[in-house]
XYZ file of C-alpha atoms in Angstrom:
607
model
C 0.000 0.000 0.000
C 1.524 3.359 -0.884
C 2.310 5.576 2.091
C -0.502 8.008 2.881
C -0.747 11.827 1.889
C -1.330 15.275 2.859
C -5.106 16.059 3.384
C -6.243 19.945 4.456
C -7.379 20.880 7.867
C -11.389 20.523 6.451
C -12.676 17.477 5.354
C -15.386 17.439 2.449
C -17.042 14.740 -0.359
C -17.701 15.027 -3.602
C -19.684 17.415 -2.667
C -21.238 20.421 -5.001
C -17.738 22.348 -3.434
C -15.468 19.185 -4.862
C -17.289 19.093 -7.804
C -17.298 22.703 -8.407
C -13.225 22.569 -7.157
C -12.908 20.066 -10.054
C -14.665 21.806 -12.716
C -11.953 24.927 -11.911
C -9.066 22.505 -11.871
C -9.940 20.754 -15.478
C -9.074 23.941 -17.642
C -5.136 23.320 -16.504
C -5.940 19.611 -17.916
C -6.280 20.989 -21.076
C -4.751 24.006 -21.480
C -6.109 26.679 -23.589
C -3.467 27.523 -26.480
C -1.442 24.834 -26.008
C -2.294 22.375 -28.422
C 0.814 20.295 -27.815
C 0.087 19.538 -24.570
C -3.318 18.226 -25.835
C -1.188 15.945 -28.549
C 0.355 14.744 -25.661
C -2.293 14.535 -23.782
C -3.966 12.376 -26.441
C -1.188 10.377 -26.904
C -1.139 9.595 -23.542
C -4.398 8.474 -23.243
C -4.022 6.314 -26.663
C -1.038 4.587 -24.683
C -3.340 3.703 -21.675
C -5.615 1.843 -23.917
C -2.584 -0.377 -25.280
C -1.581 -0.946 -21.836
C -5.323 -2.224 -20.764
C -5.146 -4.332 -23.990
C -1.966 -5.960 -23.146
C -2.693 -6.212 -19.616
C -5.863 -8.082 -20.332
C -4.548 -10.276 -23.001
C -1.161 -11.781 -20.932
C -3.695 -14.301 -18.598
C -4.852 -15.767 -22.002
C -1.254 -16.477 -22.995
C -0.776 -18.170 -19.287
C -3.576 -19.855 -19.523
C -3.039 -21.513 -22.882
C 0.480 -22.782 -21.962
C -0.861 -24.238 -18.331
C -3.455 -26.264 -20.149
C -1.379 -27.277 -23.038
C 0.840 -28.393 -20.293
C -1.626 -30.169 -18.670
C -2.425 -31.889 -21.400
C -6.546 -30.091 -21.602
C -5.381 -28.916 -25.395
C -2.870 -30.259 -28.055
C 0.061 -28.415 -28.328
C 3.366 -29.284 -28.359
C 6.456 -27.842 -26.566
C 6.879 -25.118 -29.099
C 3.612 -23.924 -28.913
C 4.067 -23.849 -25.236
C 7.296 -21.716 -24.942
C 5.874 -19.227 -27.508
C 2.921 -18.837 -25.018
C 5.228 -17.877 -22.044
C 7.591 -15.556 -24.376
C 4.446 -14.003 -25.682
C 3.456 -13.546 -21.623
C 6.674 -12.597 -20.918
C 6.518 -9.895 -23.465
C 3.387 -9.094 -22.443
C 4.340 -7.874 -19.391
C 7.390 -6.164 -20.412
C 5.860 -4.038 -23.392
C 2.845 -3.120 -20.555
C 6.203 -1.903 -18.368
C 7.472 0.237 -21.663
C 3.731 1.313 -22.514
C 3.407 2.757 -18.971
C 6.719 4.566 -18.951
C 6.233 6.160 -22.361
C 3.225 6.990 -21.232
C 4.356 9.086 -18.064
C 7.024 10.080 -20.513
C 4.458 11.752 -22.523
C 2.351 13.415 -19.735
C 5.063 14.735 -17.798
C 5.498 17.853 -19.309
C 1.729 18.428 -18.946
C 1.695 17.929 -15.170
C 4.997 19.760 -14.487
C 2.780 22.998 -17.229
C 0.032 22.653 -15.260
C 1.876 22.651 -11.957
C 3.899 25.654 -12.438
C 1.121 27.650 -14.175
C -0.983 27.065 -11.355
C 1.796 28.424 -9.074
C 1.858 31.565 -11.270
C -1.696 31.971 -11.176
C -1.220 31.993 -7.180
C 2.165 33.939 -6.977
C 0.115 36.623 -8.806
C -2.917 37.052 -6.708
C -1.305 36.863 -3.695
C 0.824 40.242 -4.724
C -2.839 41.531 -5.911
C -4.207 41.061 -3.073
C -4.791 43.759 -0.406
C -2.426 45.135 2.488
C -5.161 44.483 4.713
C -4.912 40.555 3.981
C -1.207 40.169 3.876
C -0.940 41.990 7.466
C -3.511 39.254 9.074
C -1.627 36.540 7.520
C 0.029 33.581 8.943
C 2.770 32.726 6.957
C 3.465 29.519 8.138
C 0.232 28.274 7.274
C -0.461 30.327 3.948
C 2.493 28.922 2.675
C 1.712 25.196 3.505
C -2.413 26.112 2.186
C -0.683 27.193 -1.540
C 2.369 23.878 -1.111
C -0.399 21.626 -0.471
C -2.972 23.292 -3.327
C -0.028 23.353 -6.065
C 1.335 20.180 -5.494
C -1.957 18.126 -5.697
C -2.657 19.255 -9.296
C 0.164 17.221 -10.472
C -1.206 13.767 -8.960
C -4.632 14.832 -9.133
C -4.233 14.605 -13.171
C -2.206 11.301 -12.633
C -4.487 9.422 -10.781
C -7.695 11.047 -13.170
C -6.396 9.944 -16.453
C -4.001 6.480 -15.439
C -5.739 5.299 -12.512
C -9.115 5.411 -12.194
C -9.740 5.122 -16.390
C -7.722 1.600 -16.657
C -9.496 0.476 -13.415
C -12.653 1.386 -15.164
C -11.528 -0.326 -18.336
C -10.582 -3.202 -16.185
C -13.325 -3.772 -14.364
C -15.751 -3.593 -17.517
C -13.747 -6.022 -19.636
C -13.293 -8.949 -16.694
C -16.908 -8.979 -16.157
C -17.354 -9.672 -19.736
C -14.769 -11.966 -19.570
C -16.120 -13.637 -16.614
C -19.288 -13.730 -17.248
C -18.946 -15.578 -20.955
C -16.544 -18.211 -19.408
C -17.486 -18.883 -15.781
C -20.927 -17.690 -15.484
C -22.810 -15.347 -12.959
C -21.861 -16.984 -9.695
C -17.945 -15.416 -10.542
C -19.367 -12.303 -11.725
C -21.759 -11.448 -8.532
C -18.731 -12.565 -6.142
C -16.711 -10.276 -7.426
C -19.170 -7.569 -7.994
C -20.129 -7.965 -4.287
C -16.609 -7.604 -3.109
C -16.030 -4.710 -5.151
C -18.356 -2.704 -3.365
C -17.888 -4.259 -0.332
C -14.262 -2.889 -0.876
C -14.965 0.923 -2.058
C -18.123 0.920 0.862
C -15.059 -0.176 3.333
C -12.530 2.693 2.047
C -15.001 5.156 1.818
C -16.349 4.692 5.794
C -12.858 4.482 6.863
C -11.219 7.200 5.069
C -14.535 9.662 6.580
C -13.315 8.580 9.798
C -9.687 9.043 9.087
C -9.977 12.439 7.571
C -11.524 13.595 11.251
C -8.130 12.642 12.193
C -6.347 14.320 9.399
C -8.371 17.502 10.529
C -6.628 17.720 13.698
C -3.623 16.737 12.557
C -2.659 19.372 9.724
C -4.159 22.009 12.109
C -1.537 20.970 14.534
C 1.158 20.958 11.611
C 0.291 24.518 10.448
C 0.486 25.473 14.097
C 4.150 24.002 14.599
C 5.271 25.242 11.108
C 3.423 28.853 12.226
C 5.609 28.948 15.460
C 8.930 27.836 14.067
C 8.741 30.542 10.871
C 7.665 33.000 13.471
C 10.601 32.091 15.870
C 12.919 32.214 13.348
C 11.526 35.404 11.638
C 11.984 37.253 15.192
C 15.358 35.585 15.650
C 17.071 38.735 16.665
C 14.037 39.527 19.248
C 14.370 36.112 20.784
C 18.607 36.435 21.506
C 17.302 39.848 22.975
C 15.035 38.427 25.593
C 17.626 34.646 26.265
C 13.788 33.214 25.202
C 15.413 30.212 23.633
C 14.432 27.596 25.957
C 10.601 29.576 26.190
C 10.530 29.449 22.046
C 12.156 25.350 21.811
C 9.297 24.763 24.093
C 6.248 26.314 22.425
C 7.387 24.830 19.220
C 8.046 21.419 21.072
C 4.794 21.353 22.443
C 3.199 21.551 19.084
C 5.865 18.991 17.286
C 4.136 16.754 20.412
C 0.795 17.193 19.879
C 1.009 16.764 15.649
C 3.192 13.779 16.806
C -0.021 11.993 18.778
C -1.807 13.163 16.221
C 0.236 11.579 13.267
C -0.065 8.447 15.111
C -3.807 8.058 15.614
C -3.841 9.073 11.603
C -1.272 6.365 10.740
C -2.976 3.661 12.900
C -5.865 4.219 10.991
C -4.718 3.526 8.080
C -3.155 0.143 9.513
C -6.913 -0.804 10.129
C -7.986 0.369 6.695
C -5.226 -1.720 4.718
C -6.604 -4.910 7.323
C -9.427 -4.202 5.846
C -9.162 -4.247 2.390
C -6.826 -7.159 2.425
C -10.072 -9.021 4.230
C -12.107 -8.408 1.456
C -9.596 -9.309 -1.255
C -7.961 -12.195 -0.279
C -11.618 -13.529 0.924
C -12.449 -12.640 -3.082
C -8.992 -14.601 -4.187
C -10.118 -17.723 -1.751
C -13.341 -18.077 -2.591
C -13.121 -17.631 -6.715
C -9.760 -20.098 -6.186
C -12.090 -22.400 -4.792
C -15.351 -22.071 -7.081
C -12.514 -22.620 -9.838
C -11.347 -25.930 -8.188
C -15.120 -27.168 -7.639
C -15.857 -26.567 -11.430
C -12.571 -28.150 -12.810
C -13.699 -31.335 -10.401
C -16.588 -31.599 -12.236
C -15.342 -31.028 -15.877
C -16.746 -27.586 -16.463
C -12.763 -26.017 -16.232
C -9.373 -26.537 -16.502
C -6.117 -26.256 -14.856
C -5.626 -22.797 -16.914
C -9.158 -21.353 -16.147
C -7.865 -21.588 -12.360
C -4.937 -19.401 -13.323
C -6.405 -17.064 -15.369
C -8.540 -16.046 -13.118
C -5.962 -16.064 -10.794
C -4.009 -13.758 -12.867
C -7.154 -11.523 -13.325
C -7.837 -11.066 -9.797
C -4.300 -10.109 -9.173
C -4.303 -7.717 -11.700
C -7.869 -6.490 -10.680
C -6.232 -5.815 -7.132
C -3.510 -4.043 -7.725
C -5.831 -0.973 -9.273
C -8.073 -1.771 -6.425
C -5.726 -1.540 -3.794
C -4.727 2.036 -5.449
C -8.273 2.605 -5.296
C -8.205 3.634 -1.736
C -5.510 5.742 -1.723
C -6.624 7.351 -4.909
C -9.539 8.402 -3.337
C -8.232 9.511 -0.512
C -5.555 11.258 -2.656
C -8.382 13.110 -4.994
C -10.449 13.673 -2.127
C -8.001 15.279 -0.055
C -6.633 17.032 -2.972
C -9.769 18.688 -3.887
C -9.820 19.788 -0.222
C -6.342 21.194 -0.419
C -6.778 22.672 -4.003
C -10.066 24.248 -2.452
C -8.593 25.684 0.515
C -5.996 27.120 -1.980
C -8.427 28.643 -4.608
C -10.637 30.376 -0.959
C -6.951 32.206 -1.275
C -6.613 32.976 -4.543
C -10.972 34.104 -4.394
C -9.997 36.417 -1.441
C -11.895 39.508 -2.697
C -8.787 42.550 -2.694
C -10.056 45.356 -1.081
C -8.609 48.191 -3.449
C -9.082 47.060 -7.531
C -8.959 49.305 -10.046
C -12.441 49.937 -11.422
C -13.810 48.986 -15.806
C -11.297 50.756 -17.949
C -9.718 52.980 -15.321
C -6.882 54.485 -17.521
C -3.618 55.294 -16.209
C -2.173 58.018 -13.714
C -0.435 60.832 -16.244
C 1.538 63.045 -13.935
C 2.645 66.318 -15.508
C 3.151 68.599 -11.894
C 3.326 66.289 -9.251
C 0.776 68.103 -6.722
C -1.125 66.435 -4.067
C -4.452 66.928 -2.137
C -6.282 65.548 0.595
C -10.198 66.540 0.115
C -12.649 65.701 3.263
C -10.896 62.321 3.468
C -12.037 59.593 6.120
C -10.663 56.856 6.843
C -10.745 53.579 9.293
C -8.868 50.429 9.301
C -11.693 48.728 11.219
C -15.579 49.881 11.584
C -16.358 52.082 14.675
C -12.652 53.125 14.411
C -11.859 56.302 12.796
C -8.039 56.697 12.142
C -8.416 60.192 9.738
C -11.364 62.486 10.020
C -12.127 64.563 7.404
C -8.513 65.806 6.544
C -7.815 68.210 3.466
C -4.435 69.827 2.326
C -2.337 70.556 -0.486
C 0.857 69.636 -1.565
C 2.378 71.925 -4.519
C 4.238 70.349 -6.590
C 7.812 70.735 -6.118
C 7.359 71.663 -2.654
C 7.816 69.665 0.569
C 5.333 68.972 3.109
C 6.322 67.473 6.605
C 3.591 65.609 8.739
C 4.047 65.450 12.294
C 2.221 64.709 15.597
C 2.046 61.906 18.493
C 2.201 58.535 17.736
C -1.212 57.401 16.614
C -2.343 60.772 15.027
C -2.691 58.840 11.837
C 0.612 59.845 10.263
C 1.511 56.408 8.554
C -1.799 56.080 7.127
C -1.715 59.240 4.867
C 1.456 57.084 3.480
C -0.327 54.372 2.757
C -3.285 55.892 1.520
C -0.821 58.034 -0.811
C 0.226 54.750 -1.720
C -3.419 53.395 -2.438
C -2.854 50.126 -0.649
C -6.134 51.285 1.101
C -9.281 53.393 -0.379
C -10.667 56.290 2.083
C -14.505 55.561 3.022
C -15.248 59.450 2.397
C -13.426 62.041 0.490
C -11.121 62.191 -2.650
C -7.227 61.973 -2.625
C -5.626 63.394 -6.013
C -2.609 63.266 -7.465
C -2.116 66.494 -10.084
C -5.521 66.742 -10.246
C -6.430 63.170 -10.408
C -8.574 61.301 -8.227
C -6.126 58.235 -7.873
C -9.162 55.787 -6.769
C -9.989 56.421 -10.374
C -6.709 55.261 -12.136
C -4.679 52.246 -12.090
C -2.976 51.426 -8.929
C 0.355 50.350 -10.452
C 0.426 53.600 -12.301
C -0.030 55.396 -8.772
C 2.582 53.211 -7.230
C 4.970 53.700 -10.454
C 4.976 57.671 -9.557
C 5.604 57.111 -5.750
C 9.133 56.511 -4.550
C 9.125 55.967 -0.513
C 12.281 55.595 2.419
C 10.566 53.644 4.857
C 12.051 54.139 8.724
C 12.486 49.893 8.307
C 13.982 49.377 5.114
C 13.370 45.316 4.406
C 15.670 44.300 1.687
C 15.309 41.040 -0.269
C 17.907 38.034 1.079
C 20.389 39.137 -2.338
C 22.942 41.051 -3.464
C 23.549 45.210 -2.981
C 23.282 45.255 -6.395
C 19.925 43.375 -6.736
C 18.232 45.427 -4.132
C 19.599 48.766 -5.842
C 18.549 47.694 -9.033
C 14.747 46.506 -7.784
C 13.887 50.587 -8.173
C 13.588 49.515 -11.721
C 13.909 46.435 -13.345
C 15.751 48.337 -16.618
C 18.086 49.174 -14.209
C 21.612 48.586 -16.023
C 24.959 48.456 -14.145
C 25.654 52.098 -14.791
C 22.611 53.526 -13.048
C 22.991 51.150 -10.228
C 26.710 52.628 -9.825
C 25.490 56.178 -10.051
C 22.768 55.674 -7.683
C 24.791 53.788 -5.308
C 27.835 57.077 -5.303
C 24.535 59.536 -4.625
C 23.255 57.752 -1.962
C 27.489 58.143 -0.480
C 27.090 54.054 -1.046
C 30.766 53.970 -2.576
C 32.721 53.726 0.603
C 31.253 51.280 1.866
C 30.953 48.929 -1.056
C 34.421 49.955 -1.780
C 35.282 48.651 1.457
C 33.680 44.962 0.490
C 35.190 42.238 -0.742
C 32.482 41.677 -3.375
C 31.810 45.024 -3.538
C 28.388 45.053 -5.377
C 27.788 41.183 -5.385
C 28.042 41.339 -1.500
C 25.085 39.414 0.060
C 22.868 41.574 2.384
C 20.956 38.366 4.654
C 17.521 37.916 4.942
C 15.645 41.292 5.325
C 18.933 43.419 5.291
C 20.372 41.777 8.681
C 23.970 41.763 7.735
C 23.799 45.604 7.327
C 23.464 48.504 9.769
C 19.878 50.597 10.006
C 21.885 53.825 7.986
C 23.894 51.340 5.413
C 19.906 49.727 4.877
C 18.510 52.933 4.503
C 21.454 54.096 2.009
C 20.601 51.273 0.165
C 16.762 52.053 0.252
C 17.876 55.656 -1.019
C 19.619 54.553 -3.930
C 16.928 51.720 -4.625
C 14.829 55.260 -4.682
C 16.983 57.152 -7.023
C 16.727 54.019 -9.691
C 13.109 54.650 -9.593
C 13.519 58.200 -9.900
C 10.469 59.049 -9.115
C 7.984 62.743 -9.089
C 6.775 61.777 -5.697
C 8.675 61.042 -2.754
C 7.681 59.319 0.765
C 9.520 59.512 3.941
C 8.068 57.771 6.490
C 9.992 58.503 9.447
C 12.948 57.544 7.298
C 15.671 58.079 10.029
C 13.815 57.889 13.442
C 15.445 54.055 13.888
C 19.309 55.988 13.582
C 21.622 57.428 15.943
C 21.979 61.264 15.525
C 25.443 61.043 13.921
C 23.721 58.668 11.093
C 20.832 60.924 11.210
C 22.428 63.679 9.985
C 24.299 61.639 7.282
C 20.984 60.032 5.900
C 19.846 63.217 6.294
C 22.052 65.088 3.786
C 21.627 62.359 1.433
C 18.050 62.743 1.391
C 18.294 66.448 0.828
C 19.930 65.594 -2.197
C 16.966 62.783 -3.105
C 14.444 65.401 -2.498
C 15.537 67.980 -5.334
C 12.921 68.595 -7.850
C 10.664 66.134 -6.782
C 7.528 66.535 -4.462
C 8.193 65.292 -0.822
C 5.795 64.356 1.825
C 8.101 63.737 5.087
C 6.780 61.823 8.287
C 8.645 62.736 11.143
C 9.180 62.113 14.852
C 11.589 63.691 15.271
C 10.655 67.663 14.513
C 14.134 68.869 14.052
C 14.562 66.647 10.826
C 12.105 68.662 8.753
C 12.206 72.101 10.524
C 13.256 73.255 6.633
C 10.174 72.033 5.214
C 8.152 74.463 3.140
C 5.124 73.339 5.176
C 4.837 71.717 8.184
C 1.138 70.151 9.290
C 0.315 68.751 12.976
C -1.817 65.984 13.827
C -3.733 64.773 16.291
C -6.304 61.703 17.148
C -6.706 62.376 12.972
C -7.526 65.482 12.612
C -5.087 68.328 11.003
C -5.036 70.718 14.544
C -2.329 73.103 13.039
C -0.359 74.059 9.498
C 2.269 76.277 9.128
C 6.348 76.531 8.606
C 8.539 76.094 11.322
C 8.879 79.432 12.968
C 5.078 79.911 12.381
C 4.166 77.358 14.313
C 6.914 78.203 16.794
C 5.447 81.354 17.203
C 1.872 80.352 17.352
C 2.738 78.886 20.491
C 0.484 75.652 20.337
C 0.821 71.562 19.681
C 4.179 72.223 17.887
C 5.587 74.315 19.973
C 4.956 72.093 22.704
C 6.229 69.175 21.401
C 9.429 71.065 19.691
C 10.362 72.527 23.328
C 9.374 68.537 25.026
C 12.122 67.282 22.592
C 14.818 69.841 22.767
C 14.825 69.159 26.553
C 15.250 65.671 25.543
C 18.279 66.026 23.718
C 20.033 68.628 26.165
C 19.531 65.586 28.647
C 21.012 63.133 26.270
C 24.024 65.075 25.899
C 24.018 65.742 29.139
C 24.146 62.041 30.247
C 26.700 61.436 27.491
């Protein structure tokens, strides 16, 4: 019996949601505008109907040469060794058959594999911000491993399993009924069902198990990408022992788990050999009662021998192929909920897209709310000119980081209009938004590559030149000077084998690649010391010429030069103005300019 697979944490039937699973997996069966997968495809098939033809043919050859040796027909020696070479090469052109055959439909199940992949890479990157920050990435990544991998066997056991058992079954109760009567034919029908009645109550009652047990593997898998994702965090806190023993306690429970689920399939393979062998023993023995009374012969008993071993061996697949299509179209549906996760920001019929000529901004009457009954920005308006730079400042959960991100469209205001040189950007294509927004986040998460791959991501017709000229005006040079393998020098997952102002050097020149009219800094230096401050700082003077800025700050005295400076509070805009305005207007600003100048005396003080 072949080992047992993956099934998803719900279990289902052929249900109208497997059925309706099914109909959306058939389409990467037979691809539309491929027509040489379909040859294939066709070929394929062609070569399973020479197997069946072979297969079903050898037991005549066997039994010919057992009765001509028994002496039930005439035939001499010759006649009997060109019955066992024909059997012999029976069997071995079924082997070739089968392998030219999987030969053929390989390159449609690896095609439909990796297409289905694609079509899941893709939505997941189209779907919203909102769903990839509630995400567990532990278990969305086992969800699409499981859904991907199942198409592959899914079209394997469709087209070469359950067809030739079809075939199979059809053609030896033809066979059995024209040369042995009803009796054989009832026996075996009876066991038959008895058999797929058997798999199907057991596997229901194993798939309970199965429920329990993935849930418990996505858990484990959860903790240790989440553990190892926070590694830093955990060597900060010595929670080593605290994190080997929440991930311990899980690996324990899927372990009980795994065991109940693999006992029950001991039981299940006890009982299907019951049935079978009890279907072998008593057609063996209704074979022996009709050659004692003249109605067979020696070969009868071994053909039908020979047929009920070859009827078993698709038969005992036929409970794991069950299991395997069943729990497949579980695993493929749990895959496609994913991929039918409705995105909260799309792009509406024909939206056209975003043309910027003078890079302006404006906030009109815009509300907005991550969750209902909680109002992050309340009716907020202003005006960016373009060219100009516009800091936005206040206490921490004034709302600041969401104007960034709904500058960025990854979420669409409930009220109000946000435009972008006069256009309302709900109204245009997001990527054309994004492609005019260039941002310096205050974490700067690079991808686990080179510097020169994460310089170059600003634009992927970045050549070597621009990435060297970006990389000398974000002052890059020295230290990729200083490296070994200077531009090919690995940065570690997320950036970690960097400092916070060589990361956000790199996120400056990945900016300046991009070169684009709008620029983003969200907090882009808060996370630095004040000598590196002051570095980045420069830098990004030098990244702000002629483009329009919007600046987050904490830290006031980083964008005390902007042309306009607007204060918020619990979401509201409470005060606009430059820097000595506000100074002088004596309020929120002022207030929060003289709370940190006290804190930096102090610093220095201490130091």
């Amino acid at each position: 019996m072949p080992p047992d697979t993956a099934s998803s944490d719900h279990p289902t039937a052929l249900d109208a949601e497997g059925w309706a699973t099914l109909k959306r997996f058939l389409p990467y069966l037979w691809p539309e505008g491929r027509p040489d997968l379909k040859r294939r495809i066709i070929f394929a098939l062609g070569l399973v109907l020479v197997s069946e033809i072979v297969v079903l043919a050898m037991p005549f050859a066997y039994k010919g040469a057992i009765d001509r040796m028994a002496g039930e027909v005439d035939g001499g020696t010759l006649a009997i060794l060109a019955l066992v070479i024909a059997y012999g090469g029976a069997r071995f052109a079924n082997t070739a058959v089968n392998n030219a055959r999987n030969m053929a439909f390989e390159r449609v199940g690896q095609v439909a594999t990796a297409r289905l992949a694609r079509d899941v890479f893709r939505r997941l990157h189209q779907l919203s911000l909102r769903f990839h920050l509630a995400r567990r990435t532990g278990e969305l990544t086992k969800i699409i491993e499981r859904g991907t991998k199942t198409i592959d066997t899914m079209l394997y056991f469709l087209l070469f399993n359950i067809a030739p058992t079809i075939i199979s079954l059809t053609v030896m109760t033809v066979v059995f009924w024209t040369m042995f009567g009803f009796e054989l034919v009832a026996g075996t029908a009876l066991a038959v069902a008895l058999y797929i009645w058997i798999t199907r109550m057991i596997t229901e009652w194993r798939v309970k198990l199965r429920r329990e047990m993935n849930a418990l593997d996505g858990t484990a898998l959860h903790h240790a990408v989440d553990s190892l994702l926070n590694y830093e965090t955990v060597k900060y806190f010595g929670a080593e022992a605290r994190e080997q023993k929440r991930y311990a306690e899980a690996a324990d429970a899927y372990a009980e788990a795994a065991i109940k689920t693999d006992n029950s399939l001991a039981w299940l393979n006890i009982a299907q050999a019951f049935i079978t062998n009890a279907l072998m023993a008593g057609a063996m023995a209704y074979t022996v009662w009709g050659w004692s009374t003249g109605r067979f012969t020696p070969g009868d008993l071994v053909l039908i021998n020979t047929y009920l071993l070859q009827l078993f061996r698709p038969l005992d697949m036929l409970g794991f192929v069950y299991r395997t299509i069943r729990q497949g179209l579980v695993d493929m549906a749990e895959m496609f909920r994913v991929i039918d996760t409705q995105a909260d920001v799309h792009d509406v019929p024909g939206a056209p897209a975003l043309h910027v000529r003078k890079p302006s901004i404006a906030f009109e009457n815009v509300s907005f709310g991550y969750d209902d009954g909680r109002t992050i920005l309340k009716n907020l308006s202003f005006e960016v000119p373009a060219g100009s730079t516009l800091a936005i400042v206040g206490p921490s959960g004034a709302g600041k980081s969401t104007i960034g991100r709904l500058i960025f469209r990854f979420y669409d205001p409930q009220s109000g209009r946000i435009l972008i040189d006069g256009q309302d950007i709900a109204k245009v294509q997001q990527a054309s938004v994004r492609a005019a927004i260039g941002i310096v986040p205050q974490d700067s998460v690079l991808f686990n590559d080179t510097l020169a791959y994460n310089i170059a991501y600003g634009s992927q017709d970045a050549d070597d030149a621009t990435v060297r000229q970006a990389a000398h005006d974000a002052a890059l040079m020295p230290l990729i000077e200083r490296l070994p393998d200077g531009f090919e020098t690995a940065v570690g997952e997320r950036g970690l084998k960097l400092s916070g102002g060589e990361k956000q050097r790199v996120a400056i020149a990945r900016t300046l690649v991009k070169n684009p009219p709008i620029l983003l800094l969200d907090e882009a230096t808060s996370a630095l010391d004040t000598r590196t401050e002051q570095e980045i700082l420069s830098t990004l003077k030098r990244l702000e010429e002629g483009r329009t800025t919007i600046a987050i700050a904490h830290r006031l005295s980083t964008v005390a030069d902007a042309d306009r400076i607007l204060v918020m509070e619990g979401g509201e805009l409470v005060e606009s103005g430059s820097h000595a305005a506000l100074l002088a207007k004596g309020g929120l600003y002022a207030e929060m300019w003289s709370r940190q100048a006290s804190e930096d005396r102090q610093t220095e003080a201490a130091e």
